[in-house]
Amino acid sequence: MASALPPSRLYTFIDNRYGYAVHFLEGQKLIEDLVLLRKHSAPAFACLRQAVLSVLPMTAFLKRDEEFGFYIDSASPRFILKIETRFDGRIRAMHDGAAPADGLGPSSGLCRIVKFLPGETTPYTSPVDFASKPLPEIINIALERSFQFASRVLLARESDQSVLVSALPELKDETRISPADYLGRALPALEGIIERGLSDSAAIQSAFADIDLKFLVSREVVFACSCSKERFVEVLRSLDASGQDPFENDQVIETVCDYCGQRWQIERSDLVPRSGPAS
């Protein structure tokens, strides 16, 4: 049966009183699709859900044709988490391994944000070592170090929605309050919106207008994996060229995309490059 939820959207509002942008993610359809995409344990899903709702609003910082990846390689507990998104709101995400007992708690390891810029052959990479920190704190640290924005993330308790607040550039002789102070002042009003689970675009814009925030722009956000058989063939071809036999004694192997779960049957003969037309 088709979902009654409209596509998820990322909205940007401006609070001219304090000089802040408020990026609101209405993520209910997105998380519904995440549930259907692949099976996860309850703690792993809680971790992945919180990461998606926290990281995706960063898409608002991307310019045209830019994309970025958010990666966590946790040593304790042992798990990996990957989220990749583009300026146009296409996203893919995966979690593999264990997860903190409550899905959110402290872990240690390495977090990386990788930004892919148009025309650049080498992506910008910002690593963040962390130890005994919960996921929200890791995300806020990565935000500040990687995007150089004074920002904070707020997640709804009941609905699949979140808010990212970020300070606008200061004008001459002007000083912004800190994101923590701004969030403290705006918290009751913001929670009053995101806990209601609004999904209609007009109702969302009206709710933010009621707290004196000006609507700027919105974009649709969807899961859209870029995997293909050709990409897997190229990976296996590179392994074969390095002296590793990905097939061992088999003639056909099955590969599975970590992000969307799509399965591909690849034959050994697929690794042989197709010759072009005779000249």
PDB file of C-alpha atoms in Angstrom:
ATOM      1  CA  MET A   1       0.000   0.000   0.000  1.00  0.00           C
ATOM      2  CA  ALA A   2       1.332   3.425  -0.925  1.00  0.00           C
ATOM      3  CA  SER A   3       2.522   5.645   1.908  1.00  0.00           C
ATOM      4  CA  ALA A   4       0.231   8.503   2.927  1.00  0.00           C
ATOM      5  CA  LEU A   5       3.241  10.646   3.777  1.00  0.00           C
ATOM      6  CA  PRO A   6       4.421  13.272   1.281  1.00  0.00           C
ATOM      7  CA  PRO A   7       8.090  13.269   0.199  1.00  0.00           C
ATOM      8  CA  SER A   8      10.449  14.589   2.873  1.00  0.00           C
ATOM      9  CA  ARG A   9      11.767  18.118   2.468  1.00  0.00           C
ATOM     10  CA  LEU A  10      14.537  20.270   3.898  1.00  0.00           C
ATOM     11  CA  TYR A  11      13.409  23.832   4.641  1.00  0.00           C
ATOM     12  CA  THR A  12      15.526  26.892   5.389  1.00  0.00           C
ATOM     13  CA  PHE A  13      14.154  29.789   7.414  1.00  0.00           C
ATOM     14  CA  ILE A  14      15.816  33.005   8.569  1.00  0.00           C
ATOM     15  CA  ASP A  15      15.529  34.547  12.034  1.00  0.00           C
ATOM     16  CA  ASN A  16      16.435  38.189  11.422  1.00  0.00           C
ATOM     17  CA  ARG A  17      16.092  39.031  15.112  1.00  0.00           C
ATOM     18  CA  TYR A  18      19.200  37.050  16.048  1.00  0.00           C
ATOM     19  CA  GLY A  19      20.943  36.552  12.712  1.00  0.00           C
ATOM     20  CA  TYR A  20      20.397  32.793  12.447  1.00  0.00           C
ATOM     21  CA  ALA A  21      19.363  30.343   9.753  1.00  0.00           C
ATOM     22  CA  VAL A  22      17.071  27.513  10.841  1.00  0.00           C
ATOM     23  CA  HIS A  23      17.192  24.393   8.645  1.00  0.00           C
ATOM     24  CA  PHE A  24      14.208  22.144   9.292  1.00  0.00           C
ATOM     25  CA  LEU A  25      14.175  18.542   8.061  1.00  0.00           C
ATOM     26  CA  GLU A  26      10.729  17.000   7.715  1.00  0.00           C
ATOM     27  CA  GLY A  27      12.071  13.442   7.534  1.00  0.00           C
ATOM     28  CA  GLN A  28       9.096  11.174   8.202  1.00  0.00           C
ATOM     29  CA  LYS A  29       8.874   9.691   4.683  1.00  0.00           C
ATOM     30  CA  LEU A  30      12.666   9.413   4.571  1.00  0.00           C
ATOM     31  CA  ILE A  31      12.788   7.345   7.760  1.00  0.00           C
ATOM     32  CA  GLU A  32       9.820   5.249   6.638  1.00  0.00           C
ATOM     33  CA  ASP A  33      11.767   4.393   3.480  1.00  0.00           C
ATOM     34  CA  LEU A  34      14.840   3.635   5.593  1.00  0.00           C
ATOM     35  CA  VAL A  35      12.815   1.067   7.546  1.00  0.00           C
ATOM     36  CA  LEU A  36      11.739  -0.642   4.318  1.00  0.00           C
ATOM     37  CA  LEU A  37      15.127  -0.466   2.622  1.00  0.00           C
ATOM     38  CA  ARG A  38      17.085  -2.926   4.769  1.00  0.00           C
ATOM     39  CA  LYS A  39      16.670  -4.830   8.018  1.00  0.00           C
ATOM     40  CA  HIS A  40      18.578  -3.555  11.064  1.00  0.00           C
ATOM     41  CA  SER A  41      18.626  -4.450  14.735  1.00  0.00           C
ATOM     42  CA  ALA A  42      16.799  -1.956  16.940  1.00  0.00           C
ATOM     43  CA  PRO A  43      20.016  -0.342  18.304  1.00  0.00           C
ATOM     44  CA  ALA A  44      21.599  -0.171  14.833  1.00  0.00           C
ATOM     45  CA  PHE A  45      18.484   1.402  13.356  1.00  0.00           C
ATOM     46  CA  ALA A  46      18.274   3.930  16.204  1.00  0.00           C
ATOM     47  CA  CYS A  47      21.893   4.910  15.510  1.00  0.00           C
ATOM     48  CA  LEU A  48      21.339   5.176  11.744  1.00  0.00           C
ATOM     49  CA  ARG A  49      18.074   7.092  12.151  1.00  0.00           C
ATOM     50  CA  GLN A  50      19.644   9.654  14.457  1.00  0.00           C
ATOM     51  CA  ALA A  51      22.629  10.057  12.140  1.00  0.00           C
ATOM     52  CA  VAL A  52      20.426  10.597   9.065  1.00  0.00           C
ATOM     53  CA  LEU A  53      18.235  13.154  10.836  1.00  0.00           C
ATOM     54  CA  SER A  54      21.302  14.945  12.211  1.00  0.00           C
ATOM     55  CA  VAL A  55      23.544  14.905   9.151  1.00  0.00           C
ATOM     56  CA  LEU A  56      21.096  15.504   6.317  1.00  0.00           C
ATOM     57  CA  PRO A  57      20.366  19.164   7.211  1.00  0.00           C
ATOM     58  CA  MET A  58      24.036  19.856   6.369  1.00  0.00           C
ATOM     59  CA  THR A  59      22.913  19.535   2.745  1.00  0.00           C
ATOM     60  CA  ALA A  60      21.725  23.130   3.106  1.00  0.00           C
ATOM     61  CA  PHE A  61      25.399  24.196   3.168  1.00  0.00           C
ATOM     62  CA  LEU A  62      26.177  22.625  -0.215  1.00  0.00           C
ATOM     63  CA  LYS A  63      26.411  24.679  -3.374  1.00  0.00           C
ATOM     64  CA  ARG A  64      25.318  23.449  -6.791  1.00  0.00           C
ATOM     65  CA  ASP A  65      26.987  20.152  -7.851  1.00  0.00           C
ATOM     66  CA  GLU A  66      28.644  19.691  -4.447  1.00  0.00           C
ATOM     67  CA  GLU A  67      28.239  16.532  -2.392  1.00  0.00           C
ATOM     68  CA  PHE A  68      29.612  15.184   0.844  1.00  0.00           C
ATOM     69  CA  GLY A  69      30.039  11.983   2.785  1.00  0.00           C
ATOM     70  CA  PHE A  70      29.783  11.526   6.546  1.00  0.00           C
ATOM     71  CA  TYR A  71      31.611   8.422   7.786  1.00  0.00           C
ATOM     72  CA  ILE A  72      32.101   6.937  11.248  1.00  0.00           C
ATOM     73  CA  ASP A  73      34.496   4.055  11.846  1.00  0.00           C
ATOM     74  CA  SER A  74      33.873   3.157  15.483  1.00  0.00           C
ATOM     75  CA  ALA A  75      36.384   0.971  17.304  1.00  0.00           C
ATOM     76  CA  SER A  76      34.282   0.455  20.430  1.00  0.00           C
ATOM     77  CA  PRO A  77      31.649  -0.754  19.833  1.00  0.00           C
ATOM     78  CA  ARG A  78      32.786  -1.932  16.402  1.00  0.00           C
ATOM     79  CA  PHE A  79      30.643  -0.533  13.619  1.00  0.00           C
ATOM     80  CA  ILE A  80      30.765   1.597  10.511  1.00  0.00           C
ATOM     81  CA  LEU A  81      28.256   4.212   9.462  1.00  0.00           C
ATOM     82  CA  LYS A  82      28.142   5.948   6.078  1.00  0.00           C
ATOM     83  CA  ILE A  83      25.913   8.744   4.825  1.00  0.00           C
ATOM     84  CA  GLU A  84      26.394  10.337   1.415  1.00  0.00           C
ATOM     85  CA  THR A  85      24.286  13.180   0.066  1.00  0.00           C
ATOM     86  CA  ARG A  86      24.238  15.647  -2.818  1.00  0.00           C
ATOM     87  CA  PHE A  87      23.231  19.294  -3.117  1.00  0.00           C
ATOM     88  CA  ASP A  88      19.978  18.208  -4.781  1.00  0.00           C
ATOM     89  CA  GLY A  89      18.821  16.172  -1.764  1.00  0.00           C
ATOM     90  CA  ARG A  90      19.619  12.658  -2.967  1.00  0.00           C
ATOM     91  CA  ILE A  91      20.934  10.567  -0.102  1.00  0.00           C
ATOM     92  CA  ARG A  92      22.100   7.041   0.662  1.00  0.00           C
ATOM     93  CA  ALA A  93      23.021   5.621   4.072  1.00  0.00           C
ATOM     94  CA  MET A  94      24.175   2.389   5.674  1.00  0.00           C
ATOM     95  CA  HIS A  95      25.159   0.914   9.047  1.00  0.00           C
ATOM     96  CA  ASP A  96      27.071  -2.311   9.602  1.00  0.00           C
ATOM     97  CA  GLY A  97      28.286  -3.977  12.754  1.00  0.00           C
ATOM     98  CA  ALA A  98      27.336  -3.438  16.374  1.00  0.00           C
ATOM     99  CA  ALA A  99      25.857  -0.280  17.851  1.00  0.00           C
ATOM    100  CA  PRO A 100      25.803   1.433  21.254  1.00  0.00           C
ATOM    101  CA  ALA A 101      23.351  -0.322  23.556  1.00  0.00           C
ATOM    102  CA  ASP A 102      20.799   2.488  23.239  1.00  0.00           C
ATOM    103  CA  GLY A 103      21.652   3.240  19.630  1.00  0.00           C
ATOM    104  CA  LEU A 104      22.972   6.674  20.565  1.00  0.00           C
ATOM    105  CA  GLY A 105      25.485   6.333  23.380  1.00  0.00           C
ATOM    106  CA  PRO A 106      29.220   6.852  23.683  1.00  0.00           C
ATOM    107  CA  SER A 107      31.641   5.266  21.233  1.00  0.00           C
ATOM    108  CA  SER A 108      35.216   5.842  20.104  1.00  0.00           C
ATOM    109  CA  GLY A 109      36.938   5.842  16.742  1.00  0.00           C
ATOM    110  CA  LEU A 110      37.267   8.119  13.724  1.00  0.00           C
ATOM    111  CA  CYS A 111      34.723  10.342  12.005  1.00  0.00           C
ATOM    112  CA  ARG A 112      35.349  11.850   8.563  1.00  0.00           C
ATOM    113  CA  ILE A 113      33.512  14.389   6.475  1.00  0.00           C
ATOM    114  CA  VAL A 114      34.510  14.286   2.813  1.00  0.00           C
ATOM    115  CA  LYS A 115      33.355  17.120   0.551  1.00  0.00           C
ATOM    116  CA  PHE A 116      33.390  16.615  -3.208  1.00  0.00           C
ATOM    117  CA  LEU A 117      33.623  19.926  -5.056  1.00  0.00           C
ATOM    118  CA  PRO A 118      32.970  20.366  -8.782  1.00  0.00           C
ATOM    119  CA  GLY A 119      36.191  20.610 -10.758  1.00  0.00           C
ATOM    120  CA  GLU A 120      38.346  19.346  -7.861  1.00  0.00           C
ATOM    121  CA  THR A 121      40.156  16.038  -8.340  1.00  0.00           C
ATOM    122  CA  THR A 122      41.004  15.664  -4.642  1.00  0.00           C
ATOM    123  CA  PRO A 123      38.072  15.899  -2.212  1.00  0.00           C
ATOM    124  CA  TYR A 124      38.338  17.916   1.002  1.00  0.00           C
ATOM    125  CA  THR A 125      38.604  15.536   3.963  1.00  0.00           C
ATOM    126  CA  SER A 126      38.201  16.476   7.619  1.00  0.00           C
ATOM    127  CA  PRO A 127      38.957  13.699  10.145  1.00  0.00           C
ATOM    128  CA  VAL A 128      37.754  13.899  13.755  1.00  0.00           C
ATOM    129  CA  ASP A 129      39.072  11.487  16.392  1.00  0.00           C
ATOM    130  CA  PHE A 130      36.593  10.854  19.167  1.00  0.00           C
ATOM    131  CA  ALA A 131      36.517   8.868  22.381  1.00  0.00           C
ATOM    132  CA  SER A 132      33.619   8.210  24.767  1.00  0.00           C
ATOM    133  CA  LYS A 133      31.358  10.684  22.983  1.00  0.00           C
ATOM    134  CA  PRO A 134      27.675  10.224  22.039  1.00  0.00           C
ATOM    135  CA  LEU A 135      26.636  10.561  18.416  1.00  0.00           C
ATOM    136  CA  PRO A 136      25.075  14.067  18.736  1.00  0.00           C
ATOM    137  CA  GLU A 137      28.321  15.478  20.134  1.00  0.00           C
ATOM    138  CA  ILE A 138      30.371  13.808  17.380  1.00  0.00           C
ATOM    139  CA  ILE A 139      28.105  15.363  14.749  1.00  0.00           C
ATOM    140  CA  ASN A 140      28.333  18.842  16.269  1.00  0.00           C
ATOM    141  CA  ILE A 141      32.139  18.623  16.423  1.00  0.00           C
ATOM    142  CA  ALA A 142      32.278  17.462  12.806  1.00  0.00           C
ATOM    143  CA  LEU A 143      29.970  20.308  11.779  1.00  0.00           C
ATOM    144  CA  GLU A 144      32.134  22.962  13.368  1.00  0.00           C
ATOM    145  CA  ARG A 145      35.466  21.601  12.125  1.00  0.00           C
ATOM    146  CA  SER A 146      34.388  20.623   8.626  1.00  0.00           C
ATOM    147  CA  PHE A 147      31.972  23.351   7.581  1.00  0.00           C
ATOM    148  CA  GLN A 148      33.320  26.118   9.846  1.00  0.00           C
ATOM    149  CA  PHE A 149      29.762  26.999  10.806  1.00  0.00           C
ATOM    150  CA  ALA A 150      28.685  27.786  14.355  1.00  0.00           C
ATOM    151  CA  SER A 151      25.832  25.282  14.456  1.00  0.00           C
ATOM    152  CA  ARG A 152      23.814  22.950  16.640  1.00  0.00           C
ATOM    153  CA  VAL A 153      21.407  20.105  15.848  1.00  0.00           C
ATOM    154  CA  LEU A 154      18.094  19.445  17.611  1.00  0.00           C
ATOM    155  CA  LEU A 155      16.156  16.188  17.095  1.00  0.00           C
ATOM    156  CA  ALA A 156      12.481  15.705  17.839  1.00  0.00           C
ATOM    157  CA  ARG A 157      11.706  13.087  20.486  1.00  0.00           C
ATOM    158  CA  GLU A 158       8.510  11.743  18.917  1.00  0.00           C
ATOM    159  CA  SER A 159       8.565  12.572  15.189  1.00  0.00           C
ATOM    160  CA  ASP A 160      11.207  11.945  12.532  1.00  0.00           C
ATOM    161  CA  GLN A 161      12.166  15.591  12.246  1.00  0.00           C
ATOM    162  CA  SER A 162      15.148  17.741  13.151  1.00  0.00           C
ATOM    163  CA  VAL A 163      16.431  21.302  13.176  1.00  0.00           C
ATOM    164  CA  LEU A 164      19.926  22.593  12.467  1.00  0.00           C
ATOM    165  CA  VAL A 165      20.564  26.185  13.574  1.00  0.00           C
ATOM    166  CA  SER A 166      23.553  28.070  12.138  1.00  0.00           C
ATOM    167  CA  ALA A 167      24.739  31.623  12.674  1.00  0.00           C
ATOM    168  CA  LEU A 168      24.648  33.901   9.645  1.00  0.00           C
ATOM    169  CA  PRO A 169      27.810  35.880   8.785  1.00  0.00           C
ATOM    170  CA  GLU A 170      28.242  38.820  11.122  1.00  0.00           C
ATOM    171  CA  LEU A 171      28.018  42.365   9.837  1.00  0.00           C
ATOM    172  CA  LYS A 172      30.535  45.011  10.840  1.00  0.00           C
ATOM    173  CA  ASP A 173      30.425  45.868  14.559  1.00  0.00           C
ATOM    174  CA  GLU A 174      27.919  43.060  15.112  1.00  0.00           C
ATOM    175  CA  THR A 175      28.208  40.064  17.409  1.00  0.00           C
ATOM    176  CA  ARG A 176      26.061  36.952  17.232  1.00  0.00           C
ATOM    177  CA  ILE A 177      25.013  35.003  20.298  1.00  0.00           C
ATOM    178  CA  SER A 178      26.351  31.443  20.384  1.00  0.00           C
ATOM    179  CA  PRO A 179      24.383  28.579  18.804  1.00  0.00           C
ATOM    180  CA  ALA A 180      23.847  27.109  22.274  1.00  0.00           C
ATOM    181  CA  ASP A 181      22.411  30.426  23.532  1.00  0.00           C
ATOM    182  CA  TYR A 182      20.244  30.821  20.436  1.00  0.00           C
ATOM    183  CA  LEU A 183      18.950  27.277  20.712  1.00  0.00           C
ATOM    184  CA  GLY A 184      18.202  27.898  24.380  1.00  0.00           C
ATOM    185  CA  ARG A 185      16.092  30.934  23.523  1.00  0.00           C
ATOM    186  CA  ALA A 186      14.342  29.326  20.556  1.00  0.00           C
ATOM    187  CA  LEU A 187      13.988  25.818  22.020  1.00  0.00           C
ATOM    188  CA  PRO A 188      10.368  25.999  23.283  1.00  0.00           C
ATOM    189  CA  ALA A 189       9.118  27.439  19.980  1.00  0.00           C
ATOM    190  CA  LEU A 190      11.121  24.990  17.825  1.00  0.00           C
ATOM    191  CA  GLU A 191      10.120  21.974  19.904  1.00  0.00           C
ATOM    192  CA  GLY A 192       6.519  23.144  19.673  1.00  0.00           C
ATOM    193  CA  ILE A 193       6.782  22.714  15.901  1.00  0.00           C
ATOM    194  CA  ILE A 194       8.930  19.616  15.391  1.00  0.00           C
ATOM    195  CA  GLU A 195       7.102  17.537  18.003  1.00  0.00           C
ATOM    196  CA  ARG A 196       3.797  18.024  16.135  1.00  0.00           C
ATOM    197  CA  GLY A 197       4.917  15.925  13.166  1.00  0.00           C
ATOM    198  CA  LEU A 198       3.694  18.369  10.529  1.00  0.00           C
ATOM    199  CA  SER A 199       4.219  17.155   6.972  1.00  0.00           C
ATOM    200  CA  ASP A 200       2.156  19.534   4.825  1.00  0.00           C
ATOM    201  CA  SER A 201       4.418  22.199   3.302  1.00  0.00           C
ATOM    202  CA  ALA A 202       1.959  25.059   3.760  1.00  0.00           C
ATOM    203  CA  ALA A 203       1.316  24.094   7.390  1.00  0.00           C
ATOM    204  CA  ILE A 204       5.071  23.928   8.084  1.00  0.00           C
ATOM    205  CA  GLN A 205       5.730  27.353   6.577  1.00  0.00           C
ATOM    206  CA  SER A 206       2.787  28.794   8.513  1.00  0.00           C
ATOM    207  CA  ALA A 207       4.053  27.318  11.795  1.00  0.00           C
ATOM    208  CA  PHE A 208       7.484  28.899  11.355  1.00  0.00           C
ATOM    209  CA  ALA A 209       5.929  32.203  10.270  1.00  0.00           C
ATOM    210  CA  ASP A 210       3.992  32.187  13.556  1.00  0.00           C
ATOM    211  CA  ILE A 211       7.318  32.331  15.447  1.00  0.00           C
ATOM    212  CA  ASP A 212       8.625  35.149  13.196  1.00  0.00           C
ATOM    213  CA  LEU A 213      10.897  33.059  10.967  1.00  0.00           C
ATOM    214  CA  LYS A 214      11.025  33.949   7.290  1.00  0.00           C
ATOM    215  CA  PHE A 215      10.811  31.116   4.748  1.00  0.00           C
ATOM    216  CA  LEU A 216      13.740  31.109   2.310  1.00  0.00           C
ATOM    217  CA  VAL A 217      13.828  27.870   0.291  1.00  0.00           C
ATOM    218  CA  SER A 218      13.080  24.129   0.424  1.00  0.00           C
ATOM    219  CA  ARG A 219      14.204  21.029  -1.434  1.00  0.00           C
ATOM    220  CA  GLU A 220      12.988  17.447  -1.593  1.00  0.00           C
ATOM    221  CA  VAL A 221      15.185  14.779   0.023  1.00  0.00           C
ATOM    222  CA  VAL A 222      15.017  11.148  -1.107  1.00  0.00           C
ATOM    223  CA  PHE A 223      16.976   7.922  -0.890  1.00  0.00           C
ATOM    224  CA  ALA A 224      18.563   7.317  -4.296  1.00  0.00           C
ATOM    225  CA  CYS A 225      21.446   4.861  -4.593  1.00  0.00           C
ATOM    226  CA  SER A 226      23.933   5.248  -7.442  1.00  0.00           C
ATOM    227  CA  CYS A 227      25.094   1.634  -7.449  1.00  0.00           C
ATOM    228  CA  SER A 228      25.230  -0.352 -10.700  1.00  0.00           C
ATOM    229  CA  LYS A 229      26.588  -3.629 -12.010  1.00  0.00           C
ATOM    230  CA  GLU A 230      29.212  -1.682 -13.974  1.00  0.00           C
ATOM    231  CA  ARG A 231      30.582  -0.098 -10.788  1.00  0.00           C
ATOM    232  CA  PHE A 232      30.911  -3.463  -9.083  1.00  0.00           C
ATOM    233  CA  VAL A 233      32.614  -4.886 -12.157  1.00  0.00           C
ATOM    234  CA  GLU A 234      35.176  -2.067 -12.043  1.00  0.00           C
ATOM    235  CA  VAL A 235      35.928  -2.804  -8.370  1.00  0.00           C
ATOM    236  CA  LEU A 236      36.369  -6.519  -9.063  1.00  0.00           C
ATOM    237  CA  ARG A 237      38.454  -5.751 -12.152  1.00  0.00           C
ATOM    238  CA  SER A 238      40.858  -3.662 -10.048  1.00  0.00           C
ATOM    239  CA  LEU A 239      41.174  -6.497  -7.516  1.00  0.00           C
ATOM    240  CA  ASP A 240      41.868  -8.946 -10.333  1.00  0.00           C
ATOM    241  CA  ALA A 241      44.519  -6.625 -11.787  1.00  0.00           C
ATOM    242  CA  SER A 242      46.268  -6.422  -8.397  1.00  0.00           C
ATOM    243  CA  GLY A 243      46.709 -10.202  -8.297  1.00  0.00           C
ATOM    244  CA  GLN A 244      43.692 -11.035  -6.121  1.00  0.00           C
ATOM    245  CA  ASP A 245      41.130 -13.427  -7.531  1.00  0.00           C
ATOM    246  CA  PRO A 246      37.701 -12.205  -6.323  1.00  0.00           C
ATOM    247  CA  PHE A 247      36.065 -15.292  -7.840  1.00  0.00           C
ATOM    248  CA  GLU A 248      38.454 -17.894  -6.342  1.00  0.00           C
ATOM    249  CA  ASN A 249      37.161 -21.132  -7.919  1.00  0.00           C
ATOM    250  CA  ASP A 250      33.776 -19.812  -8.992  1.00  0.00           C
ATOM    251  CA  GLN A 251      32.664 -18.488 -12.341  1.00  0.00           C
ATOM    252  CA  VAL A 252      29.820 -16.371 -10.929  1.00  0.00           C
ATOM    253  CA  ILE A 253      29.620 -14.390  -7.706  1.00  0.00           C
ATOM    254  CA  GLU A 254      26.859 -12.304  -6.167  1.00  0.00           C
ATOM    255  CA  THR A 255      27.600  -8.792  -4.941  1.00  0.00           C
ATOM    256  CA  VAL A 256      25.313  -6.795  -2.644  1.00  0.00           C
ATOM    257  CA  CYS A 257      25.193  -3.009  -2.332  1.00  0.00           C
ATOM    258  CA  ASP A 258      25.824  -1.975   1.285  1.00  0.00           C
ATOM    259  CA  TYR A 259      23.484   0.990   0.898  1.00  0.00           C
ATOM    260  CA  CYS A 260      20.333  -0.270  -0.827  1.00  0.00           C
ATOM    261  CA  GLY A 261      20.706  -4.065  -0.707  1.00  0.00           C
ATOM    262  CA  GLN A 262      20.526  -4.469  -4.500  1.00  0.00           C
ATOM    263  CA  ARG A 263      22.084  -7.774  -5.616  1.00  0.00           C
ATOM    264  CA  TRP A 264      24.122  -8.216  -8.782  1.00  0.00           C
ATOM    265  CA  GLN A 265      25.196 -11.480 -10.433  1.00  0.00           C
ATOM    266  CA  ILE A 266      28.658 -10.983 -11.922  1.00  0.00           C
ATOM    267  CA  GLU A 267      30.367 -13.531 -14.150  1.00  0.00           C
ATOM    268  CA  ARG A 268      34.100 -13.914 -14.498  1.00  0.00           C
ATOM    269  CA  SER A 269      33.735 -13.046 -18.166  1.00  0.00           C
ATOM    270  CA  ASP A 270      32.323  -9.620 -17.169  1.00  0.00           C
ATOM    271  CA  LEU A 271      35.808  -8.602 -16.031  1.00  0.00           C
ATOM    272  CA  VAL A 272      37.184  -8.862 -19.541  1.00  0.00           C
ATOM    273  CA  PRO A 273      37.100  -5.327 -21.018  1.00  0.00           C
ATOM    274  CA  ARG A 274      34.884  -5.027 -24.033  1.00  0.00           C
ATOM    275  CA  SER A 275      36.912  -4.218 -27.137  1.00  0.00           C
ATOM    276  CA  GLY A 276      35.865  -1.131 -29.052  1.00  0.00           C
ATOM    277  CA  PRO A 277      34.910  -1.094 -32.729  1.00  0.00           C
ATOM    278  CA  ALA A 278      37.688  -1.855 -35.174  1.00  0.00           C
ATOM    279  CA  SER A 279      39.290   1.241 -36.633  1.00  0.00           C
TER     280      SER A 279
END
